[in-house]
Amino acid sequence: MKLGKVEFCHFLQILALFLCLSGMNQAELTRSKSKPYFQSGRTRTKRSWVWNQFFVLEEYMGTDPLYVGKLHSDVDKGDGSIKYILSGEGASSIFIIDENTGDIHATKRLDREEQAYYTLRAQALDRLTNKPVEPESEFVIKIQDINDNEPKFLDGPYTAGVPEMSPVGTSVVQVTATDADDPTYGNSARVVYSILQGQPYFSVEPKTGVIKTALPNMDREAKDQYLLVIQAKDMVGQNGGLSGTTSVTVTLTDVNDNPPRFPRRSYQYNVPESLPVASVVARIKAADADVGPNAEMEYKIVDGDGLGVFKISVDKDTQEGIITIQKELDFEAKTSYTLRIEAANMHVDPRFLSLGPFSDMTTVKIIVEDVDEPPVFTSRLYSMVVSEAAKVGTIIGTVAAHDPDASNSPVRYSIDRNTDLERYFNIDASSGVITTAKSLDRETNAVHNITVLAMESQNPAQIGRGYVAITILDINDNAPEFAMEYETTVCENAQPGQVIQKISAIDKDDPPNGHQFYFSLTAEAANNHNFTLQDNKDNTATVLTKRNGFRRQEQSVFYLPIFIVDSGSPSLSSTNTLTIRVCDCDADGIAQTCNAEAYILPAGLSTGALIAILACVLTLLVLVLLIVTMRRRKKEPLIFDEERDIRENIVRYDDEGGGEEDTEAFDMAALRNLNIMRDTKTRRDVTPEIQFLSRPTFKSIPDNVIFREFIWERLKEADVDPCAPPYDSLQTYAFEGNGSVAESLSSLDSISSNSDQNYDYLSDWGPRFKRLADMYGTGPDCLYS
C-alpha cells in the first residue's frame, strides 16, 4: 500500500511519538536501583521509582481513556503492597492513575490551544500504613499539537489605495494571518499567502503577505476600484493544510494624467446691449477626467478684441469659466466681439508631461443685440446756480439728452415732481430749459436737487433720468438780531462802569466774506443815565452801568434798545431790546432775589406766618377726612355684604321635606297666626316719627285686610330695622291668610277626602274656568261629566 505525502508525514509523527514514549517507559523499567544511605543518624532512602515527562496528543476522539504513561517505583515488588496517587492540575478530573500499576490515562479531550501542559505530582504509598515509601515527585504532561486551527486574518477585511499609473511591484498593503497551532512543532503554524481573486492586476508575496501591483498603467478613469481575495494556508501550503481568506478593496487614487480639453473649438453667444456691468455673459468648461485638485483649472483671455470689455473667472465648485461684462455694451458702437480663451491645469505632474500639453484653447464670439434704449443725458449731473432774488421765469440752465438708438427719436423733458414737491422750477418740454416757477429763499433751502426725465416721443416707456443740483445764491435780505434771549441782571450795589452783559448777533444770510455787525444804542436811549453800550469790533458788544444806587423799590426792570447793523450791500439793521432786572446780590455779586414784591412781605405776613397758615389748613383737611371716614364706617352695617344680599341670591336646600303633615321641620306659627307680637327694632340712624302700638287681633277681619295689614307690618319693621338695606328690594312672604293652617293645596285627593272646601265659585269666573268648575263643583252632574 502506497502512502501519500500527508499520510506519510502523519505516520512519521506518530512513529516518533511512539518511540519517544517507549524509550521513556523502557528507561523507567530499566532504571537501576539505588541503595539507601544514612545521614545525621537518620535513614534517608534515595528516590528509586521512575518518572519522566509525558506527551499526549490533543483532540483525541476515542471512546476509551487515552493512555499517557506509567509510573513505577523500585520499591514496588509487584505484590500489591504499594499504591500510587496523583495530584496537581487536572488530577482526577482529566488524568487518572491506576493505584496498583501506576498507569496514567486521560479521560477528556485535550486542546493544546487552551492549555499546552499540565503539572502534576506523584507519590508511592504503603498500602497498609498509607505512608509514603518515596518522596513526592513532580512531572509534566505536555499536549502534543496537531493541525486543528486554520489561519485567520484578525485585521480583515482590508481597504487600501494606490496611485493610478503606478509601476509594477508598487506595494499596496500587507495582510497578516495568524495560526493558533504550535509554531515550534511541525508545519501546523507555517502560513503561506496566495491570491484567489484580483489577478492579473495584483500579486501577493507568499511569505510576507505584501500585496503589490502586477500590471503597469492602471487607469483610474477606466476602473477605479478592485476587490481582491487573499488566502492564507498552513502546512507551508501543502495539500491537507487548513486555510483562511480575507478581502482587500484596493482603490486607485487620482493623478493628473488627463489634460483639459474643450468639447468645442468655438462658441457663440448673443447678448443684449442693455445688460448691466458685471452680468454673466456665458459659462464655458473644459473637460478634465481627473478629480479634486488634479482637475482644478484657470481660464484667461489671451487674445481678441474684447480684452477690456470682458473678463473671465473660474467657478471653484464647477471649474467653469465665467465670462462677465466689464464695460457697458453699445450696439451702435460695436456689434460683436471675439475672444481667445485658454484653460490650463493648475497642478501639473511632471511625470505625465509626455501625455501632451495640459492646456487647451477655444474661441468665443459674442454678438451684441440692439435694444430700444432710453434717452441718455449729455452729463450725469448738471450743476446750476441762481440768485434767491431771481424773478419768476428766470432761466437757470439747460439740460440735453438724445436717443442712443439708430432711430434717434425726439426727446421730451419733464421734472420728477417727487424731487420738486414745492414746484419751484419748470422745464421746457422740447428745449430742456429750466426756469424758476416761484420765489426762492436761500435760508429755507440752499440747494435743490431735482431729477429731470427724458422720454422718447415714439416710445414714452423709455425714460432717461438726469440729475440737476441748483444752488441758490445769497442776497442780504435778513436783518441781524440777538444771538439768544438774554437774561440780564444788575445788582443794587453795582458800581459805575461795571459790565453786566456781553451780547452778540446772528444773521441768516451768508455773505461771501463773513458777517460784520455794528452795535449802538438807539437815539432815544443814547442819553440815558443808567447804562451804556460798548462795541467790541468783533461782532460782540458789552453793556455797562453808568451809575450806582439801583433800587428795586424805585424800578425793578429796565429796557435798553440796541441798534444792530450788518455789513451787507445794502446793509440791514434791527432794534433789539435788552431786558435788565434789578436784583439783590450777595457779597460775590451773585443775584439772590430779583422780585420787587419781596419788599411788600414785611408789611403784610411773614414767611413763617404763611407756613403756619398752610399747616392749619392741612390739619383741617385731615380732620375732615377722618370725620368722613368714621361716618362711612358707621353706615357700613346698613349695607348688606355680598353674602347677605338677598336681591339676586338663590339659596338651595337639598333636603326633602316630610310632606304636608310634617310640621316639625319648620316653625309654622308665623304663618298660622298673625297675633304673635314681634319685637320692634329701631333704626339707629333714623328717628321714628310714628310710635307703633300693639296690633289688635284680626280674627274677624276679611282676608284682604289681613294681607294688607301683614304687608304694612313688614314694611314698618323694615323701616326701623338697622340691618335693612338702604334701597328698594323685593320682599317675599309665605303667608296664606289667617284661616290657613298651611295644609296641602293639592286637589288630587279632594274628591275622596272629607274636605269642607267649596269650589262653586269657580262657575262664576267665566267660561275659562268651566272645566275646573265641572271637576270640583258640588252639583249633581259635576263629578263625572
Coordinates of N, CA and C in Angstrom, one line a residue, residues 373-382 399-402 411-416 418-419 450-456 460-468:
E373 N -33.2 101.6 -26.2 CA -32.6 102.2 -25.0 C -33.3 103.5 -24.7
P374 N -33.3 103.9 -23.4 CA -33.9 105.1 -23.0 C -32.9 106.3 -23.4
P375 N -33.4 107.5 -23.5 CA -32.6 108.6 -23.8 C -31.4 108.8 -22.8
V376 N -30.3 109.3 -23.3 CA -29.1 109.5 -22.5 C -28.8 110.9 -22.4
F377 N -28.6 111.4 -21.2 CA -28.2 112.8 -21.0 C -26.7 113.0 -21.3
T378 N -26.4 114.2 -21.7 CA -25.0 114.5 -22.1 C -24.1 114.6 -20.8
S379 N -24.7 114.7 -19.7 CA -23.9 114.7 -18.4 C -24.8 114.0 -17.4
R380 N -24.1 113.3 -16.5 CA -24.8 112.5 -15.5 C -25.3 113.5 -14.4
L381 N -24.6 114.6 -14.2 CA -25.0 115.6 -13.1 C -24.8 117.0 -13.7
Y382 N -25.8 117.8 -13.6 CA -25.7 119.2 -14.0 C -25.7 120.1 -12.8
V399 N -30.6 121.4 -19.9 CA -30.2 120.0 -20.0 C -30.5 119.5 -21.4
A400 N -29.7 118.5 -21.8 CA -29.8 117.9 -23.1 C -29.7 116.4 -23.0
A401 N -30.5 115.7 -23.8 CA -30.5 114.2 -23.9 C -30.8 113.9 -25.3
H402 N -30.4 112.6 -25.7 CA -30.7 112.2 -27.0 C -30.9 110.7 -27.0
V411 N -36.9 113.8 -28.1 CA -37.0 113.6 -26.7 C -37.8 114.7 -26.1
R412 N -38.6 114.4 -25.1 CA -39.4 115.4 -24.4 C -38.9 115.3 -22.9
Y413 N -38.9 116.5 -22.3 CA -38.4 116.7 -20.9 C -39.5 117.0 -19.9
S414 N -39.3 116.5 -18.7 CA -40.2 116.9 -17.6 C -39.4 116.8 -16.3
I415 N -39.9 117.3 -15.2 CA -39.3 117.3 -13.9 C -40.1 116.3 -13.1
D416 N -39.3 115.4 -12.4 CA -39.9 114.5 -11.5 C -40.3 115.2 -10.2
N418 N -41.6 114.4 -7.6 CA -41.2 113.9 -6.3 C -39.9 114.5 -5.7
T419 N -39.1 115.1 -6.6 CA -37.9 115.7 -6.2 C -38.1 117.3 -6.2
I450 N -32.9 118.1 -8.1 CA -34.1 117.7 -8.9 C -33.7 116.7 -9.9
T451 N -34.7 115.9 -10.3 CA -34.4 114.8 -11.3 C -35.2 115.2 -12.6
V452 N -34.6 115.3 -13.7 CA -35.2 115.6 -15.0 C -35.4 114.3 -15.8
L453 N -36.6 114.1 -16.3 CA -36.9 112.9 -17.0 C -36.9 113.2 -18.5
A454 N -36.3 112.4 -19.3 CA -36.3 112.5 -20.8 C -37.0 111.3 -21.4
M455 N -38.1 111.5 -22.1 CA -38.8 110.4 -22.7 C -38.8 110.5 -24.2
E456 N -38.7 109.3 -24.8 CA -38.8 109.2 -26.3 C -40.2 109.5 -26.7
P460 N -42.9 106.3 -25.1 CA -42.8 107.0 -23.8 C -42.3 106.1 -22.7
A461 N -42.4 104.8 -22.9 CA -42.0 103.9 -21.8 C -40.4 104.0 -21.6
Q462 N -39.7 104.5 -22.6 CA -38.3 104.6 -22.5 C -38.0 106.0 -21.9
I463 N -37.5 105.9 -20.6 CA -37.3 107.2 -19.9 C -35.9 107.2 -19.4
G464 N -35.2 108.3 -19.7 CA -33.9 108.5 -19.1 C -33.9 109.5 -18.0
R465 N -33.0 109.5 -17.1 CA -33.0 110.3 -15.9 C -31.7 111.1 -15.8
G466 N -31.9 112.4 -15.7 CA -30.7 113.3 -15.4 C -30.9 114.0 -14.1
Y467 N -29.7 114.3 -13.5 CA -29.8 114.9 -12.1 C -29.2 116.3 -12.2
V468 N -29.9 117.2 -11.6 CA -29.6 118.7 -11.6 C -29.5 119.2 -10.2

